[in-house]
Amino acid sequence: MKWQEKADSLFSVFLWLTLGAVVTNFVSFVSPFWIQSIPESHSQFERIGLWTACFNGYMRPNDFNKAYFGCYYIYFVEYDNIRDWINPIWLYAVQALSSSGMLMQSLVAFVVLCQTTRSIDLDDVKVTKFNLVGHFYTCITLAASLVAFAVARYDSTWMPYPQFNVLSWSYAVAATSFALTLIAFIVGFLRYLYLDALIEEHNDALLGQQEEMGKSSPPLKSSMPYVRDDHEVFPVDVNDAAENVDQVSEFRNDLMDNERFDDADLRYSQDGRNFEPYRTRLPESRNIRPS
């Protein structure tokens, strides 16, 4: 089918885009080169990322007794005295969004790899929707991080001498991850449309086969009782039986074997599962109720 071939081709593209996006996202997530001071400035601030900040003898204006050297984890005890300055509210939000986005994209990559090994159905529409939601959410988190650092790069109340600070290669890697994730989302959405068209094509083929057969599946006896045709001749009395029926018992057995009961005489058990028809005596007829 043409839709199946297109869906398979798009999955290969979607796979490589997803892997590239998750790798670049991880590199930018852990590297401390989002904002960097140019070497010619000889600034006391060197660089900062989502989780690491590096200084070269930096001292806060209200505390000249402490100078900060080297690179440390932002939540390390070394930075306790400058925690409120180095990690403002917006950076907390960016860290939370980036962490959730990284987790979501890693989960999407794991699911896609499972689809590659056929551990998960490759054409499962629900799984495809999950992958789309994961990529869309990751795009939002990356976009928020990129915008936040682009604005903070000019904030003089945060890192000193913003005129000497530039967006570094970690920021560029994050931007690359955003682009790959967005393209993967678009490719995944196109693949979802092809899968939806494939399902509709399959359903139309099944309906066409049923129309060619000219019949549908017969109903269960327990769900729909036998209804006698208006023009059907049905003897209800032994006097009306065929000539070759000599005995009442034979006529009764014939009725039982063919299960030809009047629809007004059908009865069901309360649970609806046991079909227990019995025959009542009709007016002006002999008692031929089967035992």
GROMACS .gro file of C-alpha atoms in nm:
model
  291
    1MET     CA    1   0.000   0.000   0.000
    2LYS     CA    2   0.119   0.344  -0.078
    3TRP     CA    3   0.032   0.479   0.268
    4GLN     CA    4   0.228   0.200   0.437
    5GLU     CA    5   0.540   0.268   0.231
    6LYS     CA    6   0.527   0.639   0.310
    7ALA     CA    7   0.472   0.572   0.680
    8ASP     CA    8   0.771   0.336   0.694
    9SER     CA    9   0.995   0.587   0.516
   10LEU     CA   10   0.893   0.866   0.751
   11PHE     CA   11   0.960   0.647   1.054
   12SER     CA   12   1.325   0.610   0.953
   13VAL     CA   13   1.356   0.989   0.928
   14PHE     CA   14   1.169   1.029   1.257
   15LEU     CA   15   1.406   0.783   1.428
   16TRP     CA   16   1.726   0.966   1.334
   17LEU     CA   17   1.580   1.307   1.410
   18THR     CA   18   1.470   1.187   1.753
   19LEU     CA   19   1.812   1.040   1.834
   20GLY     CA   20   1.988   1.356   1.718
   21ALA     CA   21   1.751   1.574   1.919
   22VAL     CA   22   1.792   1.379   2.243
   23VAL     CA   23   2.173   1.370   2.214
   24THR     CA   24   2.204   1.744   2.150
   25ASN     CA   25   1.953   1.817   2.424
   26PHE     CA   26   2.157   1.614   2.673
   27VAL     CA   27   2.484   1.786   2.576
   28SER     CA   28   2.335   2.131   2.623
   29PHE     CA   29   2.165   2.017   2.943
   30VAL     CA   30   2.490   1.923   3.119
   31SER     CA   31   2.745   2.163   2.966
   32PRO     CA   32   2.826   2.499   3.137
   33PHE     CA   33   2.869   2.711   2.823
   34TRP     CA   34   2.533   2.879   2.777
   35ILE     CA   35   2.671   3.225   2.856
   36GLN     CA   36   3.045   3.293   2.845
   37SER     CA   37   3.265   3.595   2.898
   38ILE     CA   38   3.492   3.680   2.607
   39PRO     CA   39   3.862   3.608   2.689
   40GLU     CA   40   3.975   3.961   2.604
   41SER     CA   41   3.767   4.109   2.885
   42HIS     CA   42   3.955   3.924   3.163
   43SER     CA   43   3.630   3.926   3.357
   44GLN     CA   44   3.589   3.769   3.698
   45PHE     CA   45   3.293   3.582   3.554
   46GLU     CA   46   3.387   3.303   3.313
   47ARG     CA   47   3.080   3.101   3.211
   48ILE     CA   48   2.752   2.955   3.334
   49GLY     CA   49   2.511   2.682   3.230
   50LEU     CA   50   2.195   2.527   3.367
   51TRP     CA   51   2.376   2.359   3.656
   52THR     CA   52   2.734   2.493   3.671
   53ALA     CA   53   2.888   2.839   3.719
   54CYS     CA   54   3.255   2.930   3.681
   55PHE     CA   55   3.433   3.235   3.828
   56ASN     CA   56   3.787   3.368   3.839
   57GLY     CA   57   3.823   3.561   4.162
   58TYR     CA   58   3.473   3.705   4.159
   59MET     CA   59   3.364   3.896   4.475
   60ARG     CA   60   3.020   4.025   4.553
   61PRO     CA   61   3.000   4.403   4.620
   62ASN     CA   62   2.856   4.341   4.968
   63ASP     CA   63   3.109   4.072   5.063
   64PHE     CA   64   3.475   4.140   4.976
   65ASN     CA   65   3.595   3.878   5.223
   66LYS     CA   66   3.508   3.591   4.990
   67ALA     CA   67   3.640   3.538   4.636
   68TYR     CA   68   3.512   3.260   4.411
   69PHE     CA   69   3.745   3.060   4.189
   70GLY     CA   70   3.677   2.762   3.963
   71CYS     CA   71   3.365   2.583   3.845
   72TYR     CA   72   3.110   2.440   4.087
   73TYR     CA   73   2.767   2.290   4.079
   74ILE     CA   74   2.518   2.573   4.133
   75TYR     CA   75   2.369   2.402   4.440
   76PHE     CA   76   2.710   2.326   4.590
   77VAL     CA   77   2.777   2.456   4.940
   78GLU     CA   78   3.046   2.688   4.800
   79TYR     CA   79   2.775   2.909   4.652
   80ASP     CA   80   2.545   2.919   4.955
   81ASN     CA   81   2.620   3.285   5.028
   82ILE     CA   82   2.534   3.392   4.672
   83ARG     CA   83   2.250   3.145   4.611
   84ASP     CA   84   1.980   3.410   4.570
   85TRP     CA   85   2.190   3.602   4.319
   86ILE     CA   86   2.336   3.320   4.113
   87ASN     CA   87   2.010   3.124   4.093
   88PRO     CA   88   1.713   3.362   4.052
   89ILE     CA   89   1.351   3.250   4.025
   90TRP     CA   90   1.352   3.238   3.646
   91LEU     CA   91   1.652   3.003   3.649
   92TYR     CA   92   1.469   2.769   3.888
   93ALA     CA   93   1.182   2.758   3.639
   94VAL     CA   94   1.417   2.695   3.346
   95GLN     CA   95   1.590   2.413   3.535
   96ALA     CA   96   1.257   2.247   3.616
   97LEU     CA   97   1.130   2.278   3.258
   98SER     CA   98   1.458   2.155   3.111
   99SER     CA   99   1.464   1.854   3.343
  100SER     CA  100   1.109   1.752   3.257
  101GLY     CA  101   1.175   1.809   2.886
  102MET     CA  102   1.492   1.600   2.899
  103LEU     CA  103   1.304   1.320   3.077
  104MET     CA  104   1.017   1.330   2.829
  105GLN     CA  105   1.243   1.327   2.524
  106SER     CA  106   1.448   1.039   2.667
  107LEU     CA  107   1.126   0.842   2.714
  108VAL     CA  108   1.022   0.916   2.356
  109ALA     CA  109   1.362   0.802   2.229
  110PHE     CA  110   1.328   0.478   2.429
  111VAL     CA  111   0.982   0.413   2.282
  112VAL     CA  112   1.107   0.480   1.928
  113LEU     CA  113   1.396   0.236   1.978
  114CYS     CA  114   1.149  -0.025   2.104
  115GLN     CA  115   0.945   0.031   1.788
  116THR     CA  116   1.260  -0.020   1.582
  117THR     CA  117   1.317  -0.360   1.744
  118ARG     CA  118   0.943  -0.441   1.708
  119SER     CA  119   0.903  -0.467   2.085
  120ILE     CA  120   0.627  -0.209   2.037
  121ASP     CA  121   0.399  -0.207   1.735
  122LEU     CA  122   0.549   0.019   1.472
  123ASP     CA  123   0.211   0.136   1.342
  124ASP     CA  124   0.033   0.181   1.674
  125VAL     CA  125  -0.157   0.509   1.650
  126LYS     CA  126  -0.164   0.562   2.027
  127VAL     CA  127   0.213   0.526   2.051
  128THR     CA  128   0.252   0.768   1.761
  129LYS     CA  129   0.037   1.021   1.946
  130PHE     CA  130   0.250   0.979   2.258
  131ASN     CA  131   0.566   1.049   2.059
  132LEU     CA  132   0.410   1.362   1.914
  133VAL     CA  133   0.305   1.489   2.256
  134GLY     CA  134   0.655   1.421   2.393
  135HIS     CA  135   0.827   1.612   2.115
  136PHE     CA  136   0.581   1.900   2.138
  137TYR     CA  137   0.639   1.935   2.513
  138THR     CA  138   1.017   1.920   2.466
  139CYS     CA  139   0.994   2.196   2.206
  140ILE     CA  140   0.817   2.415   2.460
  141THR     CA  141   1.080   2.354   2.730
  142LEU     CA  142   1.369   2.420   2.492
  143ALA     CA  143   1.206   2.736   2.359
  144ALA     CA  144   1.156   2.864   2.714
  145SER     CA  145   1.521   2.798   2.801
  146LEU     CA  146   1.651   2.966   2.485
  147VAL     CA  147   1.440   3.276   2.534
  148ALA     CA  148   1.526   3.303   2.904
  149PHE     CA  149   1.904   3.288   2.851
  150ALA     CA  150   1.887   3.521   2.551
  151VAL     CA  151   1.720   3.784   2.769
  152ALA     CA  152   1.936   3.719   3.079
  153ARG     CA  153   2.253   3.765   2.877
  154TYR     CA  154   2.186   4.143   2.887
  155ASP     CA  155   2.081   4.153   3.254
  156SER     CA  156   2.340   4.351   3.452
  157THR     CA  157   2.180   4.250   3.784
  158TRP     CA  158   2.270   3.888   3.719
  159MET     CA  159   2.611   3.818   3.564
  160PRO     CA  160   2.860   4.110   3.580
  161TYR     CA  161   2.964   4.309   3.273
  162PRO     CA  162   2.695   4.182   3.033
  163GLN     CA  163   2.852   4.379   2.747
  164PHE     CA  164   3.139   4.128   2.754
  165ASN     CA  165   2.917   3.820   2.779
  166VAL     CA  166   2.807   3.619   2.477
  167LEU     CA  167   2.587   3.318   2.413
  168SER     CA  168   2.823   3.023   2.379
  169TRP     CA  169   2.823   2.685   2.208
  170SER     CA  170   2.595   2.512   2.462
  171TYR     CA  171   2.327   2.760   2.369
  172ALA     CA  172   2.386   2.680   2.001
  173VAL     CA  173   2.357   2.307   2.074
  174ALA     CA  174   2.029   2.369   2.256
  175ALA     CA  175   1.904   2.565   1.955
  176THR     CA  176   2.004   2.273   1.732
  177SER     CA  177   1.814   2.035   1.959
  178PHE     CA  178   1.509   2.259   1.936
  179ALA     CA  179   1.526   2.258   1.555
  180LEU     CA  180   1.567   1.880   1.538
  181THR     CA  181   1.283   1.826   1.783
  182LEU     CA  182   1.053   2.056   1.588
  183ILE     CA  183   1.134   1.883   1.258
  184ALA     CA  184   1.083   1.543   1.424
  185PHE     CA  185   0.742   1.660   1.545
  186ILE     CA  186   0.644   1.768   1.192
  187VAL     CA  187   0.764   1.439   1.042
  188GLY     CA  188   0.585   1.243   1.314
  189PHE     CA  189   0.264   1.435   1.248
  190LEU     CA  190   0.283   1.357   0.876
  191ARG     CA  191   0.339   0.993   0.960
  192TYR     CA  192   0.035   1.000   1.188
  193LEU     CA  193  -0.175   1.131   0.897
  194TYR     CA  194  -0.049   0.847   0.676
  195LEU     CA  195  -0.130   0.589   0.943
  196ASP     CA  196  -0.478   0.734   0.982
  197ALA     CA  197  -0.529   0.714   0.605
  198LEU     CA  198  -0.402   0.354   0.613
  199ILE     CA  199  -0.658   0.262   0.878
  200GLU     CA  200  -0.940   0.421   0.677
  201GLU     CA  201  -0.825   0.235   0.366
  202HIS     CA  202  -0.825  -0.092   0.558
  203ASN     CA  203  -1.176  -0.029   0.695
  204ASP     CA  204  -1.307   0.060   0.350
  205ALA     CA  205  -1.161  -0.264   0.214
  206LEU     CA  206  -1.339  -0.465   0.485
  207LEU     CA  207  -1.669  -0.293   0.412
  208GLY     CA  208  -1.623  -0.362   0.042
  209GLN     CA  209  -1.565  -0.732   0.111
  210GLN     CA  210  -1.881  -0.750   0.321
  211GLU     CA  211  -2.083  -0.583   0.047
  212GLU     CA  212  -1.948  -0.830  -0.210
  213MET     CA  213  -2.043  -1.121   0.012
  214GLY     CA  214  -2.392  -0.975   0.036
  215LYS     CA  215  -2.442  -1.075   0.395
  216SER     CA  216  -2.324  -0.996   0.742
  217SER     CA  217  -2.247  -1.222   1.032
  218PRO     CA  218  -2.563  -1.409   1.151
  219PRO     CA  219  -2.694  -1.312   1.495
  220LEU     CA  220  -2.661  -1.545   1.789
  221LYS     CA  221  -2.964  -1.758   1.871
  222SER     CA  222  -2.957  -1.642   2.231
  223SER     CA  223  -2.977  -1.278   2.128
  224MET     CA  224  -3.242  -1.305   1.854
  225PRO     CA  225  -3.513  -1.577   1.864
  226TYR     CA  226  -3.661  -1.748   1.564
  227VAL     CA  227  -3.946  -1.549   1.408
  228ARG     CA  228  -4.190  -1.735   1.190
  229ASP     CA  229  -4.261  -1.597   0.848
  230ASP     CA  230  -4.619  -1.480   0.792
  231HIS     CA  231  -4.660  -1.707   0.489
  232GLU     CA  232  -4.514  -2.015   0.656
  233VAL     CA  233  -4.757  -2.300   0.711
  234PHE     CA  234  -4.701  -2.433   1.059
  235PRO     CA  235  -4.927  -2.704   1.203
  236VAL     CA  236  -5.002  -2.649   1.567
  237ASP     CA  237  -5.238  -2.939   1.615
  238VAL     CA  238  -5.182  -3.307   1.554
  239ASN     CA  239  -5.496  -3.306   1.342
  240ASP     CA  240  -5.323  -3.059   1.105
  241ALA     CA  241  -5.004  -3.263   1.082
  242ALA     CA  242  -4.883  -3.419   0.760
  243GLU     CA  243  -5.028  -3.752   0.657
  244ASN     CA  244  -4.702  -3.935   0.702
  245VAL     CA  245  -4.696  -3.845   1.071
  246ASP     CA  246  -4.884  -4.122   1.247
  247GLN     CA  247  -4.789  -4.073   1.603
  248VAL     CA  248  -4.820  -3.773   1.829
  249SER     CA  249  -4.474  -3.837   1.965
  250GLU     CA  250  -4.321  -3.827   1.617
  251PHE     CA  251  -4.494  -3.498   1.544
  252ARG     CA  252  -4.375  -3.359   1.875
  253ASN     CA  253  -4.019  -3.471   1.807
  254ASP     CA  254  -4.035  -3.311   1.466
  255LEU     CA  255  -4.132  -2.984   1.629
  256MET     CA  256  -3.849  -3.011   1.878
  257ASP     CA  257  -3.587  -3.104   1.619
  258ASN     CA  258  -3.667  -2.810   1.396
  259GLU     CA  259  -3.714  -2.567   1.685
  260ARG     CA  260  -4.018  -2.418   1.519
  261PHE     CA  261  -4.196  -2.240   1.798
  262ASP     CA  262  -4.430  -1.949   1.784
  263ASP     CA  263  -4.243  -1.632   1.877
  264ALA     CA  264  -4.516  -1.548   2.126
  265ASP     CA  265  -4.430  -1.859   2.324
  266LEU     CA  266  -4.054  -1.801   2.365
  267ARG     CA  267  -3.934  -1.742   2.715
  268TYR     CA  268  -3.587  -1.658   2.852
  269SER     CA  269  -3.414  -1.695   3.182
  270GLN     CA  270  -3.344  -1.380   3.382
  271ASP     CA  271  -2.971  -1.377   3.312
  272GLY     CA  272  -3.029  -1.393   2.935
  273ARG     CA  273  -2.765  -1.660   2.883
  274ASN     CA  274  -2.975  -1.977   2.878
  275PHE     CA  275  -3.219  -2.016   2.594
  276GLU     CA  276  -3.512  -2.210   2.741
  277PRO     CA  277  -3.810  -2.201   2.508
  278TYR     CA  278  -4.123  -2.393   2.593
  279ARG     CA  279  -4.464  -2.417   2.436
  280THR     CA  280  -4.796  -2.337   2.597
  281ARG     CA  281  -5.120  -2.487   2.495
  282LEU     CA  282  -5.294  -2.294   2.223
  283PRO     CA  283  -5.672  -2.261   2.212
  284GLU     CA  284  -5.859  -2.537   2.035
  285SER     CA  285  -5.555  -2.761   2.015
  286ARG     CA  286  -5.446  -3.074   2.189
  287ASN     CA  287  -5.187  -3.069   2.459
  288ILE     CA  288  -4.861  -3.134   2.274
  289ARG     CA  289  -4.627  -2.952   2.512
  290PRO     CA  290  -4.289  -3.121   2.504
  291SER     CA  291  -4.171  -3.248   2.836
   0.00000   0.00000   0.00000
